[in-house]
CSV table of C-alpha atoms and ligand atoms in Angstrom, one decimal:
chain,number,residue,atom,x,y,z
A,131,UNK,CA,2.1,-5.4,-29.5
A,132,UNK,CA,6.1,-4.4,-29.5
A,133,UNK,CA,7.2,-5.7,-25.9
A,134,UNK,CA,7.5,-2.8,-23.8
A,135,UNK,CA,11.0,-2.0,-23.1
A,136,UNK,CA,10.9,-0.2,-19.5
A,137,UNK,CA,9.9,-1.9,-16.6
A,138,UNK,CA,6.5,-1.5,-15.4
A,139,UNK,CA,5.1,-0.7,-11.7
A,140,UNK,CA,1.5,-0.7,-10.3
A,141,UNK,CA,0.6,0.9,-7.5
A,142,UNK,CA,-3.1,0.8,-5.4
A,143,UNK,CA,-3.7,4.3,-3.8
A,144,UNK,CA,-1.5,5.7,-5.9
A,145,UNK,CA,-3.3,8.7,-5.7
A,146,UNK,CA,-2.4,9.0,-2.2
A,147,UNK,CA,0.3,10.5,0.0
A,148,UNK,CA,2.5,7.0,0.3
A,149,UNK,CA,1.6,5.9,-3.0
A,150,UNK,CA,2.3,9.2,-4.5
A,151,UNK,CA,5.7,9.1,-3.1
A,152,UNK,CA,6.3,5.9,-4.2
A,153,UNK,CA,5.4,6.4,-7.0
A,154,UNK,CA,7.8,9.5,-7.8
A,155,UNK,CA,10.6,6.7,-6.2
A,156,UNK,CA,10.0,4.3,-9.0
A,157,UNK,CA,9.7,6.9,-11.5
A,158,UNK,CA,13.3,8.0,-10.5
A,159,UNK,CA,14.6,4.5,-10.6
A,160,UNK,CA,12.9,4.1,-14.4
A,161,UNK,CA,9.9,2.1,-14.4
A,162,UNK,CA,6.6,3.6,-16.2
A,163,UNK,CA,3.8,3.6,-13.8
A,164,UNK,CA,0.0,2.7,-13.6
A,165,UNK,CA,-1.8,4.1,-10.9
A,166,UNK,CA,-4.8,2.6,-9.6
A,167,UNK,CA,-6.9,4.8,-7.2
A,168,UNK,CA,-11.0,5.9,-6.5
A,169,UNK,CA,-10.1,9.3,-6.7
A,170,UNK,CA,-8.3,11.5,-9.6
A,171,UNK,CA,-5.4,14.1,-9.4
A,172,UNK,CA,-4.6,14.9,-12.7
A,173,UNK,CA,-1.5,17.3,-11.4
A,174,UNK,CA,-0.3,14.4,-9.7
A,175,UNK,CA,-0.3,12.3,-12.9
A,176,UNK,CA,1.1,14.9,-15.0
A,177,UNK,CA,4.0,15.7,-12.1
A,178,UNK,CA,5.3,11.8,-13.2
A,179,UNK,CA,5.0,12.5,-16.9
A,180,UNK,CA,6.8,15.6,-16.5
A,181,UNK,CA,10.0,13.0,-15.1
A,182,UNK,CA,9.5,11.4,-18.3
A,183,UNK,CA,7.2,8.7,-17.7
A,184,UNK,CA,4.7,6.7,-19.5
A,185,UNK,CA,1.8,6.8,-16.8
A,186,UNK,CA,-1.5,5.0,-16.8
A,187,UNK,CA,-4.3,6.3,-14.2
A,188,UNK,CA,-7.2,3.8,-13.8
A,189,UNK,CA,-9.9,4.6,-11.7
A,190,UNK,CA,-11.6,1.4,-10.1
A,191,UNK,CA,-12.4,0.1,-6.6
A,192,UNK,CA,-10.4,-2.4,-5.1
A,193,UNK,CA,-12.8,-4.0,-3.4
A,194,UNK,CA,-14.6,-5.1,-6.6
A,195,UNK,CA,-12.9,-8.0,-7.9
A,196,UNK,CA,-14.7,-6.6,-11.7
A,197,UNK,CA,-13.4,-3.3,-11.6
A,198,UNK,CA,-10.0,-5.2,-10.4
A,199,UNK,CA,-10.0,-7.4,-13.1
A,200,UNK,CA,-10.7,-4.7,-15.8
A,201,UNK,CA,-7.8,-2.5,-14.3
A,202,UNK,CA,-5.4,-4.8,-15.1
A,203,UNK,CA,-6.6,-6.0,-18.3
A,204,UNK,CA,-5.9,-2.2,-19.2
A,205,UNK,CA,-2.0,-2.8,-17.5
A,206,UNK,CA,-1.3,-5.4,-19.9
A,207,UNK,CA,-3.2,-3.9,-23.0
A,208,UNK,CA,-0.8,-0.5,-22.5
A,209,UNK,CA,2.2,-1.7,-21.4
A,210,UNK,CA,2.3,-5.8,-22.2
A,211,UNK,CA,3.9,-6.1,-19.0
A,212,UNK,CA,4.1,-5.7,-15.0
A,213,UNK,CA,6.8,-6.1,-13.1
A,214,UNK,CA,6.3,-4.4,-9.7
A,215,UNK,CA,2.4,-4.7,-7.9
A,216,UNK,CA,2.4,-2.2,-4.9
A,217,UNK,CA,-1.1,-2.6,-3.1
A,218,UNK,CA,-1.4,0.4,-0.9
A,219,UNK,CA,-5.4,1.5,-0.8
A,220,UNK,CA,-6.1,2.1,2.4
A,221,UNK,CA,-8.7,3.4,4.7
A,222,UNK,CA,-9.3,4.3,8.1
A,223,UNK,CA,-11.3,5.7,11.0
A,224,UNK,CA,-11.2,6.6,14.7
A,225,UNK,CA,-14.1,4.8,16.3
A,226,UNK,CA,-14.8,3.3,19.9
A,227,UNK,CA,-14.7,-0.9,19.1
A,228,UNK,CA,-18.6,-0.7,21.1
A,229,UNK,CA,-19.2,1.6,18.6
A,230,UNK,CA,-17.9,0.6,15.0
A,231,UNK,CA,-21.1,-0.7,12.8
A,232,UNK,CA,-20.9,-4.0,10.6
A,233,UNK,CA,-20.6,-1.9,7.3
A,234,UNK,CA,-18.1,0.0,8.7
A,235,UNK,CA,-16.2,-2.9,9.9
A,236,UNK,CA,-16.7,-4.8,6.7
A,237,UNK,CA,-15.4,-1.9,4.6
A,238,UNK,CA,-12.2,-1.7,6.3
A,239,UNK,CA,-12.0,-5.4,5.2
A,240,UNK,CA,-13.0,-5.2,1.7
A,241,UNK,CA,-10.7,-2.4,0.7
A,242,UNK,CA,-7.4,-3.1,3.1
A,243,UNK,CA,-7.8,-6.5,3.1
A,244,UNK,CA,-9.7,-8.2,0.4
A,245,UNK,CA,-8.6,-5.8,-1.9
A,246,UNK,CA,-4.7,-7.1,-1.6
A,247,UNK,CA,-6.2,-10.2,-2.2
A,248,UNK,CA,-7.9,-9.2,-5.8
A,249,UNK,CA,-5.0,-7.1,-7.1
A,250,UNK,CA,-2.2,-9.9,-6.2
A,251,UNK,CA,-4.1,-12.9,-7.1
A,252,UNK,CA,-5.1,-11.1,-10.3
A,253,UNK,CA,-1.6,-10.2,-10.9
A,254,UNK,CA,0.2,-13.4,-10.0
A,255,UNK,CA,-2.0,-15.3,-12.4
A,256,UNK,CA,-1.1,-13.3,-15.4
A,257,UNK,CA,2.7,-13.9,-14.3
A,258,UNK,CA,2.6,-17.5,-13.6
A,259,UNK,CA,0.5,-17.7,-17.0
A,260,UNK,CA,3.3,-15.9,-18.6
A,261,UNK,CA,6.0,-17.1,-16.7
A,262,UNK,CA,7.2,-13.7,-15.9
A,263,UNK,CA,8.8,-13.4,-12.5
A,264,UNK,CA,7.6,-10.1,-10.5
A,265,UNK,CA,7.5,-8.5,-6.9
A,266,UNK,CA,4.7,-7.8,-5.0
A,267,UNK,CA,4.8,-5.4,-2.2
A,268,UNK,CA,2.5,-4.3,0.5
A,269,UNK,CA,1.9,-1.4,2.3
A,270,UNK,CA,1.4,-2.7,6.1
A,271,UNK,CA,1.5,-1.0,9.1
A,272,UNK,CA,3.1,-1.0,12.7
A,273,UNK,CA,0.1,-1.7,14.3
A,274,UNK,CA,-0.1,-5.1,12.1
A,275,UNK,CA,1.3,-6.3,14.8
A,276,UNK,CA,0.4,-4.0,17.7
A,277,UNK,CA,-3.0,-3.4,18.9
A,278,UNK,CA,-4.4,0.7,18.8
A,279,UNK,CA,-7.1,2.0,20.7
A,280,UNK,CA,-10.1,3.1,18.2
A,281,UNK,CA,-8.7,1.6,14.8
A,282,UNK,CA,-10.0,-1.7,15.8
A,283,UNK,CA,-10.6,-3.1,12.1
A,284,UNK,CA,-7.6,-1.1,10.9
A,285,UNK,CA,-5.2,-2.8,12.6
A,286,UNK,CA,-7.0,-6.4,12.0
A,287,UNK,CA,-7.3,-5.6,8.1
A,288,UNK,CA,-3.2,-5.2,8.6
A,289,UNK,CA,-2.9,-8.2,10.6
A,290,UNK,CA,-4.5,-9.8,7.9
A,291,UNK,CA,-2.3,-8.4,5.1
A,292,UNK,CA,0.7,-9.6,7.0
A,293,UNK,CA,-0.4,-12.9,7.0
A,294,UNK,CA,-1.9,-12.8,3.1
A,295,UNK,CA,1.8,-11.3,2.2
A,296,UNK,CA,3.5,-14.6,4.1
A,297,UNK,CA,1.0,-17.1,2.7
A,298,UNK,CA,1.3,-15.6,-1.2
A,299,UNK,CA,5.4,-15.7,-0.6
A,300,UNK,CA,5.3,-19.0,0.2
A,301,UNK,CA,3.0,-20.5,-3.4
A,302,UNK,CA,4.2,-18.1,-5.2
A,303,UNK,CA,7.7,-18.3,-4.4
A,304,UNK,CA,7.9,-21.3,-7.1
A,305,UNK,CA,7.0,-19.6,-9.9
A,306,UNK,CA,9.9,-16.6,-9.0
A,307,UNK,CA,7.5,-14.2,-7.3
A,308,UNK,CA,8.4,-12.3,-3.8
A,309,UNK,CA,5.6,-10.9,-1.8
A,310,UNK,CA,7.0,-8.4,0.9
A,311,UNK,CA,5.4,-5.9,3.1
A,312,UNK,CA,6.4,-2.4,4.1
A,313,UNK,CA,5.5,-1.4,7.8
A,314,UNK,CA,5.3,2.2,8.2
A,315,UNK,CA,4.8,4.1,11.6
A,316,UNK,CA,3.5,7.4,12.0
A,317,UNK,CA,3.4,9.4,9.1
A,318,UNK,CA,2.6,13.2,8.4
A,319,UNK,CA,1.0,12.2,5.2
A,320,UNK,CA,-2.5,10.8,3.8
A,321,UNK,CA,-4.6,8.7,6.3
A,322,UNK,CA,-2.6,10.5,9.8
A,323,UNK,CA,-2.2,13.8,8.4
A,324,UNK,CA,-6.2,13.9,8.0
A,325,UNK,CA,-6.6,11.7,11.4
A,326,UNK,CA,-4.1,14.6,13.2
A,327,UNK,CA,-6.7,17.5,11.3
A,328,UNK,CA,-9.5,16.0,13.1
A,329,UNK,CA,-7.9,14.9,16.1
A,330,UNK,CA,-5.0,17.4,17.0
A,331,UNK,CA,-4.9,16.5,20.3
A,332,UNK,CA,-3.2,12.9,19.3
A,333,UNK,CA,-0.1,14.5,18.1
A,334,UNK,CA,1.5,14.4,21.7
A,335,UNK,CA,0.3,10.9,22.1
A,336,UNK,CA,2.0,9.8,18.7
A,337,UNK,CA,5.2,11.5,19.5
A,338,UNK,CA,5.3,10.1,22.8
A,339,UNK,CA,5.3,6.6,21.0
A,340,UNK,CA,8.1,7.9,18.2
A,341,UNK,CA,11.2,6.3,19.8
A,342,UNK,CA,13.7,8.3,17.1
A,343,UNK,CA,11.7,11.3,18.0
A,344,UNK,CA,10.1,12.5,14.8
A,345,UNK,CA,7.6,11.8,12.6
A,346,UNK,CA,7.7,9.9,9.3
A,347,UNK,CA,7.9,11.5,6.0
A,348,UNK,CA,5.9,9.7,2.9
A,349,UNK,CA,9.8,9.9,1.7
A,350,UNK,CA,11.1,7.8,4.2
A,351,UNK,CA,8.3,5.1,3.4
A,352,UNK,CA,9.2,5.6,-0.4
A,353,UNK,CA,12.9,4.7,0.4
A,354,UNK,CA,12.1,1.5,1.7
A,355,UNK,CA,9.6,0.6,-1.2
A,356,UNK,CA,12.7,1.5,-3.4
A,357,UNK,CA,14.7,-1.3,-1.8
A,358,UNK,CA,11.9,-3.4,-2.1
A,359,UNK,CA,11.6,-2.9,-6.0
A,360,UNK,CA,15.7,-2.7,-6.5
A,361,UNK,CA,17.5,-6.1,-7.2
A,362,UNK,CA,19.4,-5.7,-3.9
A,363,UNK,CA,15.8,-7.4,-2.9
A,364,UNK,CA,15.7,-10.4,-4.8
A,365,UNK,CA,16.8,-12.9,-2.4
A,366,UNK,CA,13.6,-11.6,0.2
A,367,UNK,CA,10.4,-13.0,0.5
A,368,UNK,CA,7.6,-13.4,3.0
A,369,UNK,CA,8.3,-11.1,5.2
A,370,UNK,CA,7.3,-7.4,6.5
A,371,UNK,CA,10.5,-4.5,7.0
A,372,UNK,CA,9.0,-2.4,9.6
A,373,UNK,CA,10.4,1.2,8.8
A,374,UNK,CA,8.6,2.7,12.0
A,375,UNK,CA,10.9,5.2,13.9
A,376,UNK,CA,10.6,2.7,16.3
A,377,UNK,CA,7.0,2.9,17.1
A,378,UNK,CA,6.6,-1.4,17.8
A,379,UNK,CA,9.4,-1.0,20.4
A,380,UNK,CA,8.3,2.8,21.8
A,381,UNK,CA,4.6,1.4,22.2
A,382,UNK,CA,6.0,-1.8,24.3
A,383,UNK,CA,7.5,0.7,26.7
A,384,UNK,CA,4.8,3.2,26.3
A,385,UNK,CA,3.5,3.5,29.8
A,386,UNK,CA,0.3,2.5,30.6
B,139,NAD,N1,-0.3,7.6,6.8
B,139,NAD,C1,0.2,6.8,7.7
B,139,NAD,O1,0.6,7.2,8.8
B,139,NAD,C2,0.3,5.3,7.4
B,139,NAD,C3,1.0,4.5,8.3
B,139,NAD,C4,1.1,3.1,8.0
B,139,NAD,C5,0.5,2.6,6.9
B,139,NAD,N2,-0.2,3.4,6.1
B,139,NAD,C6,-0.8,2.8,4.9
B,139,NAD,O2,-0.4,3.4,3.7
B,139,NAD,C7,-1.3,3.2,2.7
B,139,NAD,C8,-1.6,4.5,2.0
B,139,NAD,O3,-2.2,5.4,2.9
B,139,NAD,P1,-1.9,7.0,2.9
B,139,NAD,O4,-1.6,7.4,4.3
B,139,NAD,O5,-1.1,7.4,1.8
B,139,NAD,O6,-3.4,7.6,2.7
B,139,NAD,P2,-4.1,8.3,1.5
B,139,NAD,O7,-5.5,8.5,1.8
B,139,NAD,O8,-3.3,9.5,1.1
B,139,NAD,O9,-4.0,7.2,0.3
B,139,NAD,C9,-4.8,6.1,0.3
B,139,NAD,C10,-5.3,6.0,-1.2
B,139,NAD,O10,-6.2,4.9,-1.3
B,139,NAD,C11,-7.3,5.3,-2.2
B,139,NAD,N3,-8.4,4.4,-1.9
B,139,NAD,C12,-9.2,4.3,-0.9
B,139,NAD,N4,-10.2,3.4,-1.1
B,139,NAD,C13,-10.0,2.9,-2.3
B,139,NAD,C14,-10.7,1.9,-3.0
B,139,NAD,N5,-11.8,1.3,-2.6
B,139,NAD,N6,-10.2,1.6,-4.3
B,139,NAD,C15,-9.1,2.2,-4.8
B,139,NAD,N7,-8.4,3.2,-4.1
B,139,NAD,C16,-8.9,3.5,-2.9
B,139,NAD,C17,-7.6,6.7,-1.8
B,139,NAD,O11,-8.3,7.4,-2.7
B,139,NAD,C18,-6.2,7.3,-1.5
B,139,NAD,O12,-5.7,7.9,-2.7
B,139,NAD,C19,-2.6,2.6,3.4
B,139,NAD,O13,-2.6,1.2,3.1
B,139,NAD,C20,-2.3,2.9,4.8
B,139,NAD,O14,-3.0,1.9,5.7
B,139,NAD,C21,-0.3,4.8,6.3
């Protein structure tokens, strides 16, 4: 196969709202694009080819390290190359701790946690095989690092992404790979924008906690990915730019 002459980016959920916008970031900045997701949108898709780019949609579930592998055979077979791996799947729910059953529980796990840990080690392989340098970036979350009433495995699963993204930096870093993560706050997109549907009464609550007083656009997560994928990155590694609004700082303060 002719090598592929644009560069290539990945992204997990990129179905979604933050994926999505990340997408349409990368897009701009000229990379072709496979998107990895459960669900379809075919209009999304097509918006990105109408920009001009070659775009892949694979459906699989990243909690199965099969379906995983068999995505990314399919990167390389179209495109004979990766050079950006943005894992964003996500889930969440809004569930008393007392009250959250093991399947539950072990699903947030398997699809926020372990499935960072199929895509990157899946993709970093391929790379170190090749000896292709690349970037890996994660979509975190504020409350990595900031315990939330009723999210309970949520914010553990992110926890635990902070710490895979630090512990992948550091082996990787040898073989010319960064791993970074993205912590977004509050956003009026994908997993809040449904929670704020189901649960209006939150929205004062959030806002109360929104230090620059207003909530985060998918846009303003997309920015930040930008930076990640753009050369001015290539000196970070191992560690997380919260891009929050201030949320870590306005919960501190929060009162009780
Ligand atoms: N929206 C927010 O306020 C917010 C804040 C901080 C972090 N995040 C994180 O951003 C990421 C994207 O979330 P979003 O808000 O855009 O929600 P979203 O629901 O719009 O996007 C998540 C995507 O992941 C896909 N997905 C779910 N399970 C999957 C699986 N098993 N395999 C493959 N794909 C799967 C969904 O189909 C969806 O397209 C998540 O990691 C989330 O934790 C969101």
């Amino acid at each position: 196969m002719a090598r592929h002459d644009k560069s290539v980016g990945l992204i997990t959920g990129g179905i979604g709202d933050l994926g999505y916008a990340s997408a349409k970031k990368m897009v701009e900045m000229g990379l072709d694009m496979a998107l990895l997701d459960i669900k379809e949108n075919a209009r999304r898709v097509d918006a990105l080819r109408e920009k001009g780019a070659r775009v892949l949609y694979l459906q699989a579930d990243v909690a199965s390290r099969e379906a995983v592998q068999g995505a990314i055979e399919r990167v390389w077979a179209e495109f004979g190359r990766l050079d950006v791996c943005m894992c964003n799947a996500g889930i969440s729910m809004n569930v008393p701790f007392l009250e959250y059953t093991v399947e539950e529980w072990n699903r947030h796990m398997d699809i926020n946690l372990n499935g960072y840990f199929h895509v990157t080690q899946e993709v970093a392989k391929r790379w170190v095989d090749g000896g292709h340098k690349g970037k890996i970036i994660f979509t975190g979350s504020w409350v990595q690092d900031v315990p939330y009433k009723l999210i309970a495995p949520y914010c553990v699963s992110k926890a635990g992404v902070w710490m895979l993204a630090r512990c992948a930096a550091l082996e990787l870093a040898p073989h010319g790979i960064t791993v970074n993560a993205i912590a977004p706050g509050i956003v009026e997109a994908g997993l809040t924008a449904r929670e704020l549907r189901d649960f209006p009464e939150f929205r004062e609550e959030f806002m109360s906690l929104i230090p620059l007083g207003t909530i985060q656009q998918a846009e303003d997560v997309a920015d930040v990915v930008g930076f990640l994928v753009s050369d001015a990155s290539n000196y970070i590694t191992g560690t997380t730019i919260t891009c929050d609004g201030g949320c870590v700082v306005g919960a501190a303060s929060a009162p009780k």
